[in-house]
Amino acid sequence: MSGMAADALPSGDGGVSAFYQWAAPLPQAYGTVLRQEAYEATGLGYHGYRVLYTARDGVREGQIAPVSGVLYLPEGKPPAGGWPIVAWAHGTTGVADVCAPSWRGSSPRDLAYFKQWLSHGYAVFGTDYQGLGTQGVHPYLLFKPEGYSILDGVHAVLKAHPHLLANDIVVAGQSQGSGAALGAGYLAPQVAPDLHILAVIASGLVLDIRDRHQAPFITEGAYQGGDDVDAAYSTLYFLGSLQALGYPGLSDLIRDKGRAIIDLASHACLHDLMDYAKARHMKADDIYTPGVEHYEQMAQQARMLPDAYQKAPVFTATGLADSEAGLIPQYNAIAALCAADDHVEWHYYPGLTHSGTVNVAFADELHFITALRAGSRPVSNCQALHAPGPLQAPDQHVPFNY
């Protein structure tokens, strides 16, 4: 049994260094670096900075929040005007501060992806998102706080390194980060029109859209994960999304059997939660009472993009062995983007999983971005979009294809 009080939920705060804590009043200006320090990612081989900056609070309208992240720079002298930026939106790590990639380190898969962009002359900026690393609840999967964290982080590093970086931006994200990246693309024309966003890249799509512009929608076979996966993600959704939205009485919805995994999520990360749930054959229904469904439906509305429209061209990548995000939900999201008359270049990758798609898709992403930077607008292939078919077996010979 956890030591958590029956009327309280853990915020996930703590366990990180003093760098992430800002005790002074925050400047009432978003997109400002508060502090930075040299940062070297083990195995990456490129110089970087850990940064703490101000961003618009995506939950408390009109407020400013401290947000952390990391900036990696290519080797050598920057080109005239500075290096273009890949603004990376990471996939689910957890809701505890210690799960922030700038603190615990990015996964080997993500570092391999960064290395590919860096070797082609792109700086990589990765936000941790609001509340992950820094004080407060991480509003997991809510597009506004995630989108603001991306856009205001780019503003911050551009102002801090004006001779190194160019206002020439690719927003790229995977899994949770795919929704964050598309959230940033949706918000940018309204809140960051000064940023030149060349394109949005989204792989392993996790995205819900309210106005689907009469796009086709398939409901069967929407979820293909296991009980332990469901239990882990639902724990993060409960502590992140639902708690950030301020719904009352959430602690009363936790079953006795679920309190230990809720407490675990306050200081452990996604795969720890999956291992815990798997070892105990746990599913989401073991954690909560049926009353949680009401709040989940409300939160679903809050996390949805209001509209599928994206001003910048969009590249999507779906692995046909992706059992985590599922195939049909990704098809539904891409169909909505296409129905909004967005410029979309979608790709299906046989035998690739949620994780394996990230690096394999890079060659196609680079071709897409290089053509755009050369002034060409690749032809949208929305007319060829089709349902992806049954889930495939993972190709065991592809790195990170677990």
GROMACS .gro file of C-alpha atoms in nm:
model
  402
    1MET     CA    1   0.000   0.000   0.000
    2SER     CA    2   0.134   0.343  -0.093
    3GLY     CA    3   0.193   0.615   0.161
    4MET     CA    4  -0.020   0.854  -0.043
    5ALA     CA    5  -0.298   1.024   0.148
    6ALA     CA    6  -0.645   0.916   0.043
    7ASP     CA    7  -0.744   1.271  -0.053
    8ALA     CA    8  -0.427   1.363  -0.246
    9LEU     CA    9  -0.262   1.274  -0.574
   10PRO     CA   10   0.113   1.290  -0.634
   11SER     CA   11   0.233   1.566  -0.866
   12GLY     CA   12   0.552   1.391  -0.969
   13ASP     CA   13   0.763   1.689  -0.856
   14GLY     CA   14   1.116   1.638  -0.729
   15GLY     CA   15   1.420   1.419  -0.781
   16VAL     CA   16   1.593   1.660  -1.021
   17SER     CA   17   1.873   1.911  -0.966
   18ALA     CA   18   1.842   2.272  -0.860
   19PHE     CA   19   1.878   2.375  -1.226
   20TYR     CA   20   1.508   2.296  -1.278
   21GLN     CA   21   1.388   2.502  -0.981
   22TRP     CA   22   1.321   2.873  -1.030
   23ALA     CA   23   1.255   3.047  -0.699
   24ALA     CA   24   1.253   3.410  -0.820
   25PRO     CA   25   0.946   3.572  -0.980
   26LEU     CA   26   0.916   3.466  -1.342
   27PRO     CA   27   0.956   3.730  -1.612
   28GLN     CA   28   0.613   3.796  -1.760
   29ALA     CA   29   0.745   3.728  -2.106
   30TYR     CA   30   0.732   3.391  -2.274
   31GLY     CA   31   1.016   3.255  -2.482
   32THR     CA   32   1.297   3.376  -2.257
   33VAL     CA   33   1.591   3.164  -2.140
   34LEU     CA   34   1.614   3.179  -1.761
   35ARG     CA   35   1.939   2.982  -1.742
   36GLN     CA   36   2.140   2.733  -1.941
   37GLU     CA   37   2.433   2.501  -1.882
   38ALA     CA   38   2.659   2.285  -2.094
   39TYR     CA   39   2.511   1.940  -2.156
   40GLU     CA   40   2.659   1.632  -2.318
   41ALA     CA   41   2.437   1.335  -2.402
   42THR     CA   42   2.616   1.005  -2.357
   43GLY     CA   43   2.663   0.844  -2.695
   44LEU     CA   44   2.555   1.143  -2.905
   45GLY     CA   45   2.890   1.311  -2.965
   46TYR     CA   46   2.753   1.663  -3.013
   47HIS     CA   47   2.776   1.969  -2.788
   48GLY     CA   48   2.459   2.080  -2.620
   49TYR     CA   49   2.292   2.300  -2.363
   50ARG     CA   50   2.035   2.221  -2.100
   51VAL     CA   51   1.795   2.516  -2.093
   52LEU     CA   52   1.530   2.652  -1.859
   53TYR     CA   53   1.293   2.899  -2.022
   54THR     CA   54   0.954   3.065  -1.990
   55ALA     CA   55   0.649   2.946  -2.180
   56ARG     CA   56   0.281   3.019  -2.184
   57ASP     CA   57   0.098   2.802  -1.935
   58GLY     CA   58  -0.134   2.587  -2.141
   59VAL     CA   59  -0.369   2.513  -1.850
   60ARG     CA   60  -0.386   2.843  -1.661
   61GLU     CA   61  -0.469   3.099  -1.929
   62GLY     CA   62  -0.252   3.411  -1.912
   63GLN     CA   63   0.008   3.257  -1.679
   64ILE     CA   64   0.377   3.191  -1.743
   65ALA     CA   65   0.545   2.860  -1.657
   66PRO     CA   66   0.909   2.756  -1.639
   67VAL     CA   67   0.985   2.475  -1.886
   68SER     CA   68   1.306   2.280  -1.942
   69GLY     CA   69   1.464   2.130  -2.249
   70VAL     CA   70   1.788   2.068  -2.432
   71LEU     CA   71   1.957   2.215  -2.741
   72TYR     CA   72   2.212   2.024  -2.950
   73LEU     CA   73   2.433   2.194  -3.209
   74PRO     CA   74   2.602   2.052  -3.520
   75GLU     CA   75   2.980   2.051  -3.539
   76GLY     CA   76   3.175   2.330  -3.700
   77LYS     CA   77   3.088   2.684  -3.800
   78PRO     CA   78   2.721   2.761  -3.864
   79PRO     CA   79   2.614   2.864  -4.214
   80ALA     CA   80   2.528   3.226  -4.291
   81GLY     CA   81   2.208   3.298  -4.101
   82GLY     CA   82   2.256   3.006  -3.861
   83TRP     CA   83   2.162   2.640  -3.848
   84PRO     CA   84   1.800   2.544  -3.916
   85ILE     CA   85   1.623   2.388  -3.617
   86VAL     CA   86   1.446   2.059  -3.569
   87ALA     CA   87   1.211   2.117  -3.275
   88TRP     CA   88   1.171   1.767  -3.132
   89ALA     CA   89   0.860   1.662  -2.939
   90HIS     CA   90   0.934   1.343  -2.748
   91GLY     CA   91   0.711   1.043  -2.693
   92THR     CA   92   0.569   0.936  -2.358
   93THR     CA   93   0.826   0.905  -2.080
   94GLY     CA   94   0.609   0.955  -1.771
   95VAL     CA   95   0.471   1.237  -1.557
   96ALA     CA   96   0.741   1.245  -1.287
   97ASP     CA   97   1.006   1.516  -1.311
   98VAL     CA   98   1.278   1.251  -1.326
   99CYS     CA   99   1.132   1.133  -1.660
  100ALA     CA  100   1.224   1.461  -1.834
  101PRO     CA  101   1.459   1.373  -2.121
  102SER     CA  102   1.691   1.663  -2.040
  103TRP     CA  103   1.742   1.508  -1.693
  104ARG     CA  104   1.732   1.130  -1.741
  105GLY     CA  105   1.870   1.144  -2.095
  106SER     CA  106   1.701   1.065  -2.424
  107SER     CA  107   1.664   0.704  -2.534
  108PRO     CA  108   1.930   0.549  -2.764
  109ARG     CA  109   1.663   0.546  -3.037
  110ASP     CA  110   1.601   0.919  -3.006
  111LEU     CA  111   1.973   0.996  -2.988
  112ALA     CA  112   2.023   0.802  -3.312
  113TYR     CA  113   1.748   1.013  -3.467
  114PHE     CA  114   1.905   1.338  -3.342
  115LYS     CA  115   2.242   1.230  -3.477
  116GLN     CA  116   2.097   1.194  -3.825
  117TRP     CA  117   1.961   1.550  -3.823
  118LEU     CA  118   2.277   1.693  -3.664
  119SER     CA  119   2.499   1.525  -3.923
  120HIS     CA  120   2.296   1.700  -4.194
  121GLY     CA  121   2.345   2.044  -4.042
  122TYR     CA  122   2.033   2.087  -3.829
  123ALA     CA  123   2.033   2.196  -3.466
  124VAL     CA  124   1.798   1.993  -3.248
  125PHE     CA  125   1.591   2.153  -2.973
  126GLY     CA  126   1.388   1.921  -2.752
  127THR     CA  127   1.142   2.048  -2.494
  128ASP     CA  128   1.058   1.841  -2.186
  129TYR     CA  129   0.704   1.993  -2.190
  130GLN     CA  130   0.536   2.189  -1.914
  131GLY     CA  131   0.555   2.025  -1.572
  132LEU     CA  132   0.802   1.753  -1.674
  133GLY     CA  133   1.129   1.835  -1.497
  134THR     CA  134   0.984   2.158  -1.364
  135GLN     CA  135   0.733   2.228  -1.087
  136GLY     CA  136   0.370   2.136  -1.130
  137VAL     CA  137   0.166   1.861  -1.291
  138HIS     CA  138   0.263   1.756  -1.642
  139PRO     CA  139  -0.054   1.806  -1.856
  140TYR     CA  140  -0.003   1.480  -2.041
  141LEU     CA  141  -0.138   1.476  -2.400
  142LEU     CA  142  -0.299   1.822  -2.379
  143PHE     CA  143  -0.206   1.999  -2.701
  144LYS     CA  144  -0.198   2.356  -2.569
  145PRO     CA  145   0.068   2.317  -2.298
  146GLU     CA  146   0.271   2.087  -2.522
  147GLY     CA  147   0.238   2.316  -2.823
  148TYR     CA  148   0.331   2.625  -2.623
  149SER     CA  149   0.632   2.444  -2.476
  150ILE     CA  150   0.757   2.376  -2.829
  151LEU     CA  151   0.691   2.718  -2.980
  152ASP     CA  152   0.807   2.924  -2.683
  153GLY     CA  153   1.114   2.703  -2.646
  154VAL     CA  154   1.210   2.777  -3.006
  155HIS     CA  155   1.156   3.149  -2.940
  156ALA     CA  156   1.383   3.122  -2.635
  157VAL     CA  157   1.678   2.948  -2.802
  158LEU     CA  158   1.655   3.174  -3.108
  159LYS     CA  159   1.688   3.479  -2.884
  160ALA     CA  160   1.965   3.320  -2.675
  161HIS     CA  161   2.174   3.209  -2.977
  162PRO     CA  162   2.097   3.457  -3.258
  163HIS     CA  163   2.421   3.392  -3.447
  164LEU     CA  164   2.400   3.014  -3.425
  165LEU     CA  165   2.036   2.941  -3.508
  166ALA     CA  166   1.807   3.033  -3.796
  167ASN     CA  167   1.434   3.098  -3.789
  168ASP     CA  168   1.392   2.800  -4.019
  169ILE     CA  169   1.209   2.531  -3.824
  170VAL     CA  170   1.094   2.174  -3.868
  171VAL     CA  171   0.865   2.054  -3.586
  172ALA     CA  172   0.899   1.678  -3.546
  173GLY     CA  173   0.738   1.446  -3.292
  174GLN     CA  174   0.667   1.080  -3.218
  175SER     CA  175   0.380   0.921  -3.024
  176GLN     CA  176   0.281   1.174  -2.754
  177GLY     CA  177   0.509   1.408  -2.944
  178SER     CA  178   0.319   1.363  -3.271
  179GLY     CA  179   0.014   1.524  -3.113
  180ALA     CA  180   0.236   1.788  -2.954
  181ALA     CA  181   0.401   1.865  -3.289
  182LEU     CA  182   0.068   1.894  -3.469
  183GLY     CA  183  -0.063   2.099  -3.177
  184ALA     CA  184   0.227   2.339  -3.228
  185GLY     CA  185   0.152   2.347  -3.601
  186TYR     CA  186  -0.211   2.426  -3.527
  187LEU     CA  187  -0.128   2.700  -3.274
  188ALA     CA  188   0.162   2.863  -3.458
  189PRO     CA  189  -0.034   3.084  -3.703
  190GLN     CA  190  -0.231   3.225  -3.408
  191VAL     CA  191   0.033   3.260  -3.137
  192ALA     CA  192   0.373   3.244  -3.312
  193PRO     CA  193   0.327   3.385  -3.665
  194ASP     CA  194   0.686   3.514  -3.658
  195LEU     CA  195   0.825   3.159  -3.653
  196HIS     CA  196   0.899   3.020  -3.997
  197ILE     CA  197   0.776   2.662  -3.963
  198LEU     CA  198   0.873   2.479  -4.277
  199ALA     CA  199   0.691   2.153  -4.198
  200VAL     CA  200   0.554   1.925  -3.928
  201ILE     CA  201   0.669   1.563  -3.904
  202ALA     CA  202   0.455   1.318  -3.704
  203SER     CA  203   0.528   0.948  -3.655
  204GLY     CA  204   0.336   0.692  -3.451
  205LEU     CA  205   0.042   0.932  -3.444
  206VAL     CA  206  -0.148   0.983  -3.119
  207LEU     CA  207  -0.399   1.249  -3.212
  208ASP     CA  208  -0.768   1.329  -3.173
  209ILE     CA  209  -0.938   1.599  -3.380
  210ARG     CA  210  -1.277   1.753  -3.310
  211ASP     CA  211  -1.363   1.892  -3.655
  212ARG     CA  212  -1.274   1.614  -3.895
  213HIS     CA  213  -1.408   1.789  -4.207
  214GLN     CA  214  -1.625   1.484  -4.288
  215ALA     CA  215  -1.322   1.258  -4.308
  216PRO     CA  216  -1.386   0.882  -4.305
  217PHE     CA  217  -1.364   0.727  -3.959
  218ILE     CA  218  -1.309   0.360  -3.878
  219THR     CA  219  -1.401   0.244  -3.528
  220GLU     CA  220  -1.326  -0.128  -3.536
  221GLY     CA  221  -0.984  -0.248  -3.428
  222ALA     CA  222  -0.893   0.091  -3.282
  223TYR     CA  223  -0.683  -0.045  -2.996
  224GLN     CA  224  -0.428  -0.322  -3.020
  225GLY     CA  225  -0.222  -0.291  -2.702
  226GLY     CA  226  -0.220  -0.522  -2.402
  227ASP     CA  227  -0.360  -0.484  -2.053
  228ASP     CA  228  -0.024  -0.386  -1.901
  229VAL     CA  229   0.024  -0.118  -2.168
  230ASP     CA  230  -0.326   0.011  -2.104
  231ALA     CA  231  -0.271   0.019  -1.728
  232ALA     CA  232   0.056   0.212  -1.760
  233TYR     CA  233  -0.076   0.473  -2.003
  234SER     CA  234  -0.402   0.517  -1.815
  235THR     CA  235  -0.204   0.589  -1.498
  236LEU     CA  236  -0.019   0.870  -1.674
  237TYR     CA  237  -0.342   1.001  -1.825
  238PHE     CA  238  -0.502   1.003  -1.480
  239LEU     CA  239  -0.213   1.179  -1.304
  240GLY     CA  240  -0.134   1.407  -1.596
  241SER     CA  241  -0.436   1.502  -1.805
  242LEU     CA  242  -0.712   1.460  -1.549
  243GLN     CA  243  -0.522   1.610  -1.258
  244ALA     CA  244  -0.395   1.905  -1.463
  245LEU     CA  245  -0.752   1.990  -1.562
  246GLY     CA  246  -0.843   2.019  -1.195
  247TYR     CA  247  -1.125   1.767  -1.176
  248PRO     CA  248  -1.239   1.724  -0.812
  249GLY     CA  249  -1.249   1.400  -0.619
  250LEU     CA  250  -1.008   1.205  -0.840
  251SER     CA  251  -0.843   1.028  -0.548
  252ASP     CA  252  -1.180   0.873  -0.458
  253LEU     CA  253  -1.180   0.694  -0.795
  254ILE     CA  254  -0.869   0.486  -0.718
  255ARG     CA  255  -0.920   0.128  -0.606
  256ASP     CA  256  -0.699  -0.003  -0.326
  257LYS     CA  257  -0.524  -0.227  -0.580
  258GLY     CA  258  -0.440   0.078  -0.792
  259ARG     CA  259  -0.285   0.303  -0.531
  260ALA     CA  260   0.061   0.148  -0.553
  261ILE     CA  261   0.095   0.208  -0.930
  262ILE     CA  262  -0.037   0.563  -0.892
  263ASP     CA  263   0.229   0.624  -0.627
  264LEU     CA  264   0.493   0.455  -0.843
  265ALA     CA  265   0.422   0.698  -1.127
  266SER     CA  266   0.523   0.988  -0.902
  267HIS     CA  267   0.888   0.884  -0.920
  268ALA     CA  268   0.915   0.620  -1.195
  269CYS     CA  269   0.876   0.630  -1.572
  270LEU     CA  270   0.670   0.458  -1.841
  271HIS     CA  271   0.853   0.127  -1.874
  272ASP     CA  272   0.871   0.087  -1.497
  273LEU     CA  273   0.492   0.120  -1.491
  274MET     CA  274   0.456  -0.132  -1.774
  275ASP     CA  275   0.681  -0.379  -1.592
  276TYR     CA  276   0.485  -0.332  -1.269
  277ALA     CA  277   0.150  -0.386  -1.442
  278LYS     CA  278   0.275  -0.685  -1.640
  279ALA     CA  279   0.417  -0.857  -1.335
  280ARG     CA  280   0.077  -0.828  -1.164
  281HIS     CA  281  -0.140  -0.896  -1.471
  282MET     CA  282  -0.292  -0.554  -1.412
  283LYS     CA  283  -0.535  -0.371  -1.638
  284ALA     CA  284  -0.686  -0.025  -1.615
  285ASP     CA  285  -1.010  -0.154  -1.461
  286ASP     CA  286  -0.805  -0.280  -1.165
  287ILE     CA  287  -0.689   0.074  -1.089
  288TYR     CA  288  -1.006   0.283  -1.106
  289THR     CA  289  -1.375   0.270  -1.030
  290PRO     CA  290  -1.619   0.313  -1.323
  291GLY     CA  291  -1.668   0.680  -1.229
  292VAL     CA  292  -1.335   0.764  -1.393
  293GLU     CA  293  -1.492   0.726  -1.738
  294HIS     CA  294  -1.687   1.050  -1.695
  295TYR     CA  295  -1.367   1.247  -1.639
  296GLU     CA  296  -1.186   1.066  -1.918
  297GLN     CA  297  -1.456   1.174  -2.163
  298MET     CA  298  -1.425   1.533  -2.044
  299ALA     CA  299  -1.047   1.522  -2.077
  300GLN     CA  300  -1.081   1.374  -2.423
  301GLN     CA  301  -1.257   1.691  -2.532
  302ALA     CA  302  -0.982   1.903  -2.379
  303ARG     CA  303  -0.703   1.716  -2.556
  304MET     CA  304  -0.861   1.724  -2.902
  305LEU     CA  305  -0.727   1.961  -3.164
  306PRO     CA  306  -1.025   2.184  -3.249
  307ASP     CA  307  -0.952   2.155  -3.619
  308ALA     CA  308  -0.739   1.945  -3.849
  309TYR     CA  309  -0.602   2.243  -4.045
  310GLN     CA  310  -0.223   2.277  -4.062
  311LYS     CA  311  -0.068   2.575  -4.238
  312ALA     CA  312   0.267   2.400  -4.288
  313PRO     CA  313   0.305   2.081  -4.493
  314VAL     CA  314   0.280   1.761  -4.290
  315PHE     CA  315   0.476   1.435  -4.316
  316THR     CA  316   0.332   1.134  -4.135
  317ALA     CA  317   0.494   0.796  -4.070
  318THR     CA  318   0.305   0.485  -3.956
  319GLY     CA  319   0.470   0.150  -3.887
  320LEU     CA  320   0.240  -0.135  -3.988
  321ALA     CA  321   0.351  -0.335  -3.682
  322ASP     CA  322   0.267  -0.051  -3.441
  323SER     CA  323   0.071  -0.218  -3.162
  324GLU     CA  324   0.105   0.075  -2.921
  325ALA     CA  325  -0.063   0.360  -3.108
  326GLY     CA  326  -0.259   0.114  -3.326
  327LEU     CA  327  -0.309   0.139  -3.701
  328ILE     CA  328  -0.671   0.250  -3.732
  329PRO     CA  329  -0.636   0.555  -3.503
  330GLN     CA  330  -0.341   0.670  -3.713
  331TYR     CA  331  -0.537   0.623  -4.035
  332ASN     CA  332  -0.827   0.821  -3.885
  333ALA     CA  333  -0.595   1.109  -3.791
  334ILE     CA  334  -0.429   1.119  -4.133
  335ALA     CA  335  -0.770   1.107  -4.305
  336ALA     CA  336  -0.880   1.411  -4.103
  337LEU     CA  337  -0.563   1.601  -4.196
  338CYS     CA  338  -0.623   1.517  -4.561
  339ALA     CA  339  -0.992   1.616  -4.543
  340ALA     CA  340  -0.888   1.959  -4.414
  341ASP     CA  341  -0.700   2.011  -4.744
  342ASP     CA  342  -0.368   2.005  -4.564
  343HIS     CA  343  -0.060   1.926  -4.766
  344VAL     CA  344   0.009   1.575  -4.635
  345GLU     CA  345   0.268   1.321  -4.743
  346TRP     CA  346   0.180   1.000  -4.558
  347HIS     CA  347   0.392   0.685  -4.543
  348TYR     CA  348   0.323   0.332  -4.421
  349TYR     CA  349   0.626   0.121  -4.325
  350PRO     CA  350   0.583  -0.260  -4.340
  351GLY     CA  351   0.706  -0.455  -4.039
  352LEU     CA  352   0.795  -0.147  -3.834
  353THR     CA  353   0.675  -0.086  -3.481
  354HIS     CA  354   0.591   0.229  -3.287
  355SER     CA  355   0.960   0.263  -3.202
  356GLY     CA  356   1.122   0.119  -3.513
  357THR     CA  357   0.955   0.368  -3.747
  358VAL     CA  358   1.137   0.668  -3.599
  359ASN     CA  359   1.479   0.620  -3.756
  360VAL     CA  360   1.378   0.427  -4.067
  361ALA     CA  361   1.149   0.712  -4.175
  362PHE     CA  362   1.433   0.963  -4.153
  363ALA     CA  363   1.551   0.920  -4.513
  364ASP     CA  364   1.202   1.001  -4.644
  365GLU     CA  365   1.168   1.290  -4.399
  366LEU     CA  366   1.500   1.439  -4.509
  367HIS     CA  367   1.399   1.412  -4.874
  368PHE     CA  368   1.069   1.586  -4.792
  369ILE     CA  369   1.238   1.867  -4.597
  370THR     CA  370   1.522   1.914  -4.848
  371ALA     CA  371   1.271   1.958  -5.130
  372LEU     CA  372   1.077   2.215  -4.928
  373ARG     CA  373   1.391   2.411  -4.843
  374ALA     CA  374   1.482   2.413  -5.212
  375GLY     CA  375   1.150   2.582  -5.288
  376SER     CA  376   0.967   2.274  -5.414
  377ARG     CA  377   0.632   2.173  -5.269
  378PRO     CA  378   0.604   1.794  -5.282
  379VAL     CA  379   0.277   1.663  -5.418
  380SER     CA  380   0.031   1.553  -5.147
  381ASN     CA  381  -0.054   1.183  -5.172
  382CYS     CA  382  -0.383   1.208  -4.980
  383GLN     CA  383  -0.581   1.069  -5.273
  384ALA     CA  384  -0.400   0.737  -5.230
  385LEU     CA  385  -0.470   0.705  -4.855
  386HIS     CA  386  -0.618   0.369  -4.762
  387ALA     CA  387  -0.688   0.171  -4.448
  388PRO     CA  388  -0.367   0.002  -4.330
  389GLY     CA  389  -0.495  -0.354  -4.294
  390PRO     CA  390  -0.421  -0.597  -4.011
  391LEU     CA  391  -0.134  -0.550  -3.768
  392GLN     CA  392   0.188  -0.700  -3.904
  393ALA     CA  393   0.462  -0.889  -3.721
  394PRO     CA  394   0.769  -0.680  -3.633
  395ASP     CA  395   1.077  -0.716  -3.851
  396GLN     CA  396   1.336  -0.852  -3.609
  397HIS     CA  397   1.630  -0.721  -3.814
  398VAL     CA  398   1.552  -0.348  -3.775
  399PRO     CA  399   1.722  -0.155  -3.491
  400PHE     CA  400   1.490  -0.034  -3.212
  401ASN     CA  401   1.204  -0.233  -3.368
  402TYR     CA  402   1.076  -0.373  -3.040
   0.00000   0.00000   0.00000
